[in-house]
XYZ file of C-alpha atoms in Angstrom:
216
model
C 187.702 116.048 75.747
C 188.130 113.046 78.278
C 185.154 110.672 79.382
C 185.560 111.644 82.618
C 184.962 115.555 81.742
C 182.282 114.473 79.400
C 180.412 112.417 81.860
C 180.494 114.724 84.759
C 178.310 117.439 82.705
C 175.867 114.288 82.233
C 175.654 114.332 86.410
C 176.408 118.045 87.011
C 172.567 118.527 88.168
C 172.836 115.441 89.958
C 175.804 117.093 92.236
C 174.269 120.465 92.516
C 171.358 118.679 93.824
C 173.631 117.440 96.575
C 175.220 120.213 97.194
C 172.012 121.934 98.149
C 170.302 119.408 99.939
C 169.662 120.157 103.868
C 171.773 117.297 104.950
C 174.950 119.004 103.375
C 173.564 122.458 103.852
C 173.704 121.726 107.580
C 176.523 119.897 107.638
C 178.522 122.479 106.270
C 176.935 124.847 108.235
C 176.884 122.813 112.312
C 173.374 122.699 112.204
C 173.066 119.523 111.355
C 171.171 117.331 114.282
C 173.163 115.284 115.739
C 170.182 111.802 115.001
C 171.233 112.413 111.665
C 174.584 112.690 111.098
C 174.310 109.022 113.411
C 172.242 107.612 110.865
C 174.723 108.831 108.184
C 177.484 107.248 109.702
C 176.244 104.026 110.945
C 174.883 103.073 107.017
C 178.247 104.869 105.387
C 179.932 102.460 107.928
C 178.394 99.144 106.219
C 178.210 101.361 102.870
C 182.419 100.953 102.768
C 182.490 97.220 103.783
C 180.801 96.455 100.560
C 182.059 99.161 98.763
C 185.527 97.905 99.655
C 184.567 94.198 98.423
C 183.751 95.906 94.927
C 187.045 97.387 94.867
C 188.975 94.218 95.530
C 186.326 92.434 92.138
C 188.050 94.893 90.117
C 191.675 95.061 91.298
C 191.086 91.232 90.705
C 189.700 91.768 87.123
C 191.765 94.642 85.871
C 194.094 93.868 83.137
C 196.811 96.525 84.192
C 198.816 94.928 87.455
C 199.874 98.590 88.188
C 195.478 99.262 88.171
C 195.138 96.226 90.081
C 197.445 97.175 92.829
C 195.795 100.354 93.178
C 192.294 99.198 93.356
C 193.380 96.784 95.883
C 194.706 99.521 98.442
C 191.658 101.698 97.747
C 189.762 98.167 99.090
C 191.687 98.440 102.012
C 191.524 102.040 102.243
C 187.728 101.560 102.636
C 187.735 98.540 104.537
C 190.187 99.414 106.873
C 191.289 102.884 107.258
C 188.437 104.584 107.225
C 186.538 102.060 108.521
C 188.366 103.131 111.668
C 188.249 106.361 111.041
C 184.179 105.579 111.623
C 184.727 103.802 114.729
C 186.283 107.109 116.229
C 182.907 108.684 114.954
C 180.974 106.171 116.567
C 182.626 107.333 120.142
C 182.568 110.741 119.408
C 178.622 111.083 118.238
C 177.447 108.340 120.415
C 176.641 105.529 117.851
C 176.804 102.095 119.504
C 175.141 99.870 116.644
C 175.962 99.668 113.210
C 172.396 98.208 112.643
C 171.079 96.942 109.887
C 171.406 98.019 105.942
C 169.030 100.297 105.003
C 167.245 100.597 101.439
C 169.225 103.592 99.897
C 172.568 101.974 101.336
C 171.412 98.583 100.113
C 170.598 99.770 96.325
C 174.018 101.496 95.803
C 175.813 98.328 97.529
C 174.513 95.937 95.629
C 174.800 97.711 92.300
C 178.364 98.219 92.909
C 178.921 94.673 93.997
C 177.052 93.055 91.199
C 178.541 95.719 88.711
C 181.875 94.582 89.747
C 181.795 90.798 89.523
C 179.199 90.859 86.425
C 180.466 93.531 84.294
C 183.105 94.055 82.167
C 185.826 95.660 84.818
C 185.918 99.390 82.669
C 182.233 99.876 83.706
C 182.917 98.573 87.193
C 185.536 101.380 87.410
C 183.011 103.690 86.431
C 179.998 102.616 88.846
C 182.940 102.947 91.789
C 183.764 106.651 90.661
C 181.067 108.824 91.710
C 182.027 107.642 95.652
C 185.405 109.026 94.939
C 184.654 112.017 92.687
C 181.245 113.719 94.404
C 182.645 112.925 98.056
C 186.005 114.723 97.123
C 184.096 117.555 95.282
C 181.339 117.889 98.210
C 184.442 117.820 100.380
C 185.992 120.442 99.137
C 182.719 122.989 98.398
C 182.305 122.783 102.452
C 185.790 123.313 102.935
C 186.658 125.930 100.566
C 183.663 127.713 100.691
C 181.397 127.222 103.795
C 183.702 126.488 107.000
C 182.357 128.281 110.536
C 184.523 127.984 113.436
C 183.344 125.131 116.142
C 181.637 123.037 113.654
C 181.019 119.642 115.404
C 181.385 118.307 111.876
C 184.862 119.237 110.857
C 186.834 116.341 110.984
C 184.739 114.614 108.608
C 185.444 117.911 106.444
C 189.111 117.881 107.159
C 188.890 113.627 105.834
C 187.314 114.752 102.867
C 188.799 117.999 102.054
C 192.227 115.989 102.632
C 194.865 116.121 100.199
C 195.954 112.038 100.498
C 192.099 111.889 99.551
C 192.316 114.068 96.295
C 195.387 111.800 95.253
C 193.063 108.823 95.419
C 190.089 110.081 93.240
C 192.406 111.799 90.595
C 194.284 107.988 90.280
C 190.662 106.744 89.917
C 189.706 109.661 87.182
C 193.272 108.983 85.349
C 192.686 104.863 85.307
C 188.845 105.655 84.245
C 189.562 107.818 81.565
C 192.596 105.257 80.350
C 190.056 102.584 80.384
C 187.562 104.747 78.269
C 190.338 105.502 75.457
C 191.208 101.847 75.104
C 187.986 100.925 75.109
C 185.234 100.006 72.781
C 182.128 102.903 72.162
C 180.024 100.378 73.457
C 181.787 99.807 75.933
C 182.343 103.769 76.526
C 178.616 104.229 76.541
C 177.732 101.453 79.346
C 180.667 103.183 81.792
C 178.651 106.231 80.949
C 175.758 104.862 81.856
C 177.102 103.241 84.945
C 178.827 106.213 86.344
C 175.474 108.517 85.947
C 173.663 105.701 87.669
C 175.794 105.317 90.494
C 175.468 109.093 90.802
C 171.959 109.108 91.493
C 172.315 106.361 94.079
C 174.942 108.787 95.483
C 172.215 111.697 95.945
C 169.842 109.107 97.473
C 171.915 107.885 99.894
C 172.662 111.059 101.078
C 169.357 112.276 100.942
C 167.988 108.776 103.051
C 170.470 109.911 105.348
C 168.498 113.418 105.996
C 165.301 111.820 105.742
C 166.224 108.342 108.027
C 165.295 106.568 105.560
C 164.258 102.594 106.842
C 162.851 99.833 104.865
C 159.153 100.344 107.548
Protein backbone atom coordinates (compact mmCIF):
# COMPACT_ATOMS: atom_id res chain seq x y z
CA UNK A 1 0.00 0.00 0.00
CA UNK A 2 1.29 3.46 -0.88
CA UNK A 3 2.21 6.00 1.79
CA UNK A 4 -0.75 8.21 0.81
CA UNK A 5 -3.23 5.35 1.12
CA UNK A 6 -1.91 4.31 4.53
CA UNK A 7 -1.89 7.88 5.79
CA UNK A 8 -5.38 8.70 4.53
CA UNK A 9 -6.72 5.82 6.61
CA UNK A 10 -5.36 7.57 9.70
CA UNK A 11 -7.36 10.75 9.01
CA UNK A 12 -10.52 9.17 7.62
CA UNK A 13 -12.43 9.96 10.83
CA UNK A 14 -11.32 13.59 10.62
CA UNK A 15 -12.42 13.78 6.98
CA UNK A 16 -15.83 12.27 7.78
CA UNK A 17 -16.15 14.80 10.58
CA UNK A 18 -15.64 17.58 8.02
CA UNK A 19 -18.33 16.12 5.75
CA UNK A 20 -20.78 15.99 8.64
CA UNK A 21 -20.16 19.47 10.04
CA UNK A 22 -22.91 22.08 9.58
CA UNK A 23 -20.78 24.32 7.35
CA UNK A 24 -20.35 21.64 4.68
CA UNK A 25 -23.88 20.26 4.99
CA UNK A 26 -25.45 23.71 4.60
CA UNK A 27 -23.04 24.69 1.83
CA UNK A 28 -24.12 21.58 -0.04
CA UNK A 29 -27.85 22.25 0.30
CA UNK A 30 -27.56 26.00 -0.23
CA UNK A 31 -28.80 27.02 3.22
CA UNK A 32 -25.48 28.23 4.66
CA UNK A 33 -26.03 31.74 6.07
CA UNK A 34 -24.38 34.38 3.95
CA UNK A 35 -22.43 35.87 6.87
CA UNK A 36 -20.73 32.52 7.53
CA UNK A 37 -19.67 32.17 3.92
CA UNK A 38 -18.40 35.77 3.97
CA UNK A 39 -16.27 34.98 7.03
CA UNK A 40 -14.99 31.83 5.33
CA UNK A 41 -14.12 33.61 2.07
CA UNK A 42 -12.20 36.39 3.83
CA UNK A 43 -10.19 33.90 5.89
CA UNK A 44 -9.63 31.59 2.92
CA UNK A 45 -8.29 34.46 0.86
CA UNK A 46 -5.81 35.27 3.63
CA UNK A 47 -4.97 31.57 3.92
CA UNK A 48 -4.18 31.29 0.20
CA UNK A 49 -1.59 34.05 0.38
CA UNK A 50 0.36 32.19 3.07
CA UNK A 51 -0.28 28.76 1.55
CA UNK A 52 1.20 30.01 -1.72
CA UNK A 53 4.34 31.13 0.10
CA UNK A 54 4.70 27.71 1.71
CA UNK A 55 4.34 26.05 -1.70
CA UNK A 56 6.97 28.37 -3.15
CA UNK A 57 9.38 27.41 -0.36
CA UNK A 58 8.80 23.75 -1.14
CA UNK A 59 9.52 24.43 -4.80
CA UNK A 60 12.79 26.10 -3.87
CA UNK A 61 13.84 23.14 -1.68
CA UNK A 62 12.71 20.32 -3.99
CA UNK A 63 15.42 17.88 -5.04
CA UNK A 64 13.81 17.19 -8.41
CA UNK A 65 13.57 20.07 -10.88
CA UNK A 66 10.23 18.80 -12.14
CA UNK A 67 8.82 18.87 -8.61
CA UNK A 68 10.26 22.35 -8.12
CA UNK A 69 8.44 23.61 -11.20
CA UNK A 70 5.23 21.89 -10.14
CA UNK A 71 5.20 23.51 -6.71
CA UNK A 72 6.11 26.91 -8.10
CA UNK A 73 3.07 26.56 -10.38
CA UNK A 74 0.96 25.45 -7.40
CA UNK A 75 2.11 28.58 -5.57
CA UNK A 76 1.12 30.71 -8.54
CA UNK A 77 -2.28 29.06 -8.62
CA UNK A 78 -2.84 29.70 -4.93
CA UNK A 79 -1.70 33.32 -4.98
CA UNK A 80 -2.89 34.51 -8.38
CA UNK A 81 -5.53 32.26 -9.93
CA UNK A 82 -7.52 31.27 -6.86
CA UNK A 83 -7.09 34.66 -5.24
CA UNK A 84 -8.58 36.26 -8.36
CA UNK A 85 -11.50 33.84 -8.07
CA UNK A 86 -11.97 34.92 -4.48
CA UNK A 87 -12.08 38.54 -5.57
CA UNK A 88 -15.07 37.69 -7.76
CA UNK A 89 -16.70 35.91 -4.81
CA UNK A 90 -16.12 39.05 -2.76
CA UNK A 91 -18.27 40.93 -5.27
CA UNK A 92 -20.93 38.23 -5.40
CA UNK A 93 -21.29 38.00 -1.62
CA UNK A 94 -20.60 41.59 -0.61
CA UNK A 95 -17.23 41.09 1.09
CA UNK A 96 -15.38 44.40 1.04
CA UNK A 97 -12.38 43.64 3.26
CA UNK A 98 -10.38 40.53 4.10
CA UNK A 99 -10.02 41.81 7.63
CA UNK A 100 -7.64 40.27 10.18
CA UNK A 101 -6.32 36.75 10.14
CA UNK A 102 -8.20 34.80 12.83
CA UNK A 103 -7.01 31.95 15.10
CA UNK A 104 -7.73 28.87 12.95
CA UNK A 105 -6.25 30.44 9.83
CA UNK A 106 -3.28 31.82 11.80
CA UNK A 107 -2.41 28.45 13.35
CA UNK A 108 -2.78 26.57 10.08
CA UNK A 109 -0.71 28.93 7.93
CA UNK A 110 2.06 29.29 10.49
CA UNK A 111 2.34 25.52 10.78
CA UNK A 112 2.66 25.22 6.99
CA UNK A 113 5.20 28.02 6.61
CA UNK A 114 7.36 26.90 9.53
CA UNK A 115 7.32 23.31 8.27
CA UNK A 116 8.21 24.40 4.74
CA UNK A 117 11.05 26.58 6.03
CA UNK A 118 12.58 24.41 8.75
CA UNK A 119 11.73 20.76 8.11
CA UNK A 120 12.91 18.39 5.38
CA UNK A 121 11.13 19.00 2.09
CA UNK A 122 9.45 15.58 2.29
CA UNK A 123 7.74 16.61 5.54
CA UNK A 124 6.67 19.93 4.03
CA UNK A 125 5.15 18.11 1.06
CA UNK A 126 3.08 15.99 3.42
CA UNK A 127 1.99 19.00 5.48
CA UNK A 128 0.55 20.82 2.46
CA UNK A 129 -1.13 17.76 0.94
CA UNK A 130 -4.34 17.78 3.08
CA UNK A 131 -5.32 21.20 1.74
CA UNK A 132 -5.26 19.80 -1.79
CA UNK A 133 -6.71 16.40 -1.05
CA UNK A 134 -9.41 17.16 1.52
CA UNK A 135 -10.72 20.11 -0.49
CA UNK A 136 -10.92 17.91 -3.56
CA UNK A 137 -12.75 15.12 -1.76
CA UNK A 138 -15.19 17.55 -0.12
CA UNK A 139 -15.83 19.19 -3.49
CA UNK A 140 -16.40 15.81 -5.14
CA UNK A 141 -18.70 14.68 -2.34
CA UNK A 142 -20.90 17.73 -2.72
CA UNK A 143 -20.72 17.77 -6.52
CA UNK A 144 -21.67 14.12 -6.98
CA UNK A 145 -24.04 13.46 -4.12
CA UNK A 146 -25.68 16.61 -2.84
CA UNK A 147 -26.18 19.06 -5.68
CA UNK A 148 -29.39 21.07 -5.68
CA UNK A 149 -30.81 23.51 -8.18
CA UNK A 150 -29.96 27.20 -7.77
CA UNK A 151 -27.41 26.68 -5.00
CA UNK A 152 -25.88 30.13 -4.34
CA UNK A 153 -22.54 28.40 -3.68
CA UNK A 154 -22.51 26.37 -6.89
CA UNK A 155 -19.50 28.17 -8.34
CA UNK A 156 -17.39 27.23 -5.30
CA UNK A 157 -18.55 23.62 -5.69
CA UNK A 158 -17.64 23.62 -9.39
CA UNK A 159 -14.16 25.00 -8.65
CA UNK A 160 -13.14 22.22 -6.28
CA UNK A 161 -15.09 19.50 -8.04
CA UNK A 162 -13.53 20.30 -11.41
CA UNK A 163 -11.05 18.35 -13.53
CA UNK A 164 -8.25 20.94 -13.45
CA UNK A 165 -8.08 20.91 -9.67
CA UNK A 166 -8.26 17.11 -9.71
CA UNK A 167 -5.13 16.94 -11.87
CA UNK A 168 -3.22 19.13 -9.42
CA UNK A 169 -4.30 16.98 -6.48
CA UNK A 170 -3.26 13.75 -8.18
CA UNK A 171 0.12 15.26 -9.03
CA UNK A 172 0.65 16.34 -5.40
CA UNK A 173 -0.27 12.86 -4.12
CA UNK A 174 2.12 11.21 -6.60
CA UNK A 175 5.00 13.49 -5.59
CA UNK A 176 4.38 12.73 -1.90
CA UNK A 177 4.30 8.98 -2.54
CA UNK A 178 7.59 9.10 -4.45
CA UNK A 179 9.17 11.23 -1.73
CA UNK A 180 8.03 8.75 0.94
CA UNK A 181 9.28 5.80 -1.09
CA UNK A 182 12.74 7.34 -1.42
CA UNK A 183 13.07 8.57 2.16
CA UNK A 184 14.05 6.92 5.44
CA UNK A 185 11.58 5.33 7.87
CA UNK A 186 12.14 8.26 10.22
CA UNK A 187 11.25 10.82 7.56
CA UNK A 188 8.18 8.82 6.54
CA UNK A 189 7.01 8.88 10.15
CA UNK A 190 7.42 12.64 10.26
CA UNK A 191 5.57 12.95 6.95
CA UNK A 192 2.65 11.01 8.40
CA UNK A 193 2.63 13.12 11.55
CA UNK A 194 2.64 16.34 9.50
CA UNK A 195 -0.20 15.09 7.30
CA UNK A 196 -2.32 14.15 10.32
CA UNK A 197 -1.65 17.47 12.07
CA UNK A 198 -2.50 19.48 8.95
CA UNK A 199 -5.72 17.47 8.55
CA UNK A 200 -6.75 18.42 12.09
CA UNK A 201 -6.02 22.07 11.28
CA UNK A 202 -8.09 21.69 8.11
CA UNK A 203 -11.01 20.47 10.25
CA UNK A 204 -10.70 23.45 12.57
CA UNK A 205 -10.51 25.88 9.65
CA UNK A 206 -13.90 24.68 8.38
CA UNK A 207 -15.37 24.58 11.89
CA UNK A 208 -14.13 28.11 12.67
CA UNK A 209 -15.86 29.42 9.56
CA UNK A 210 -19.23 28.21 10.85
CA UNK A 211 -18.73 29.52 14.38
CA UNK A 212 -16.99 32.67 13.05
CA UNK A 213 -14.26 32.15 15.62
CA UNK A 214 -12.18 35.26 16.30
CA UNK A 215 -9.49 36.30 18.74
CA UNK A 216 -12.02 37.96 21.05
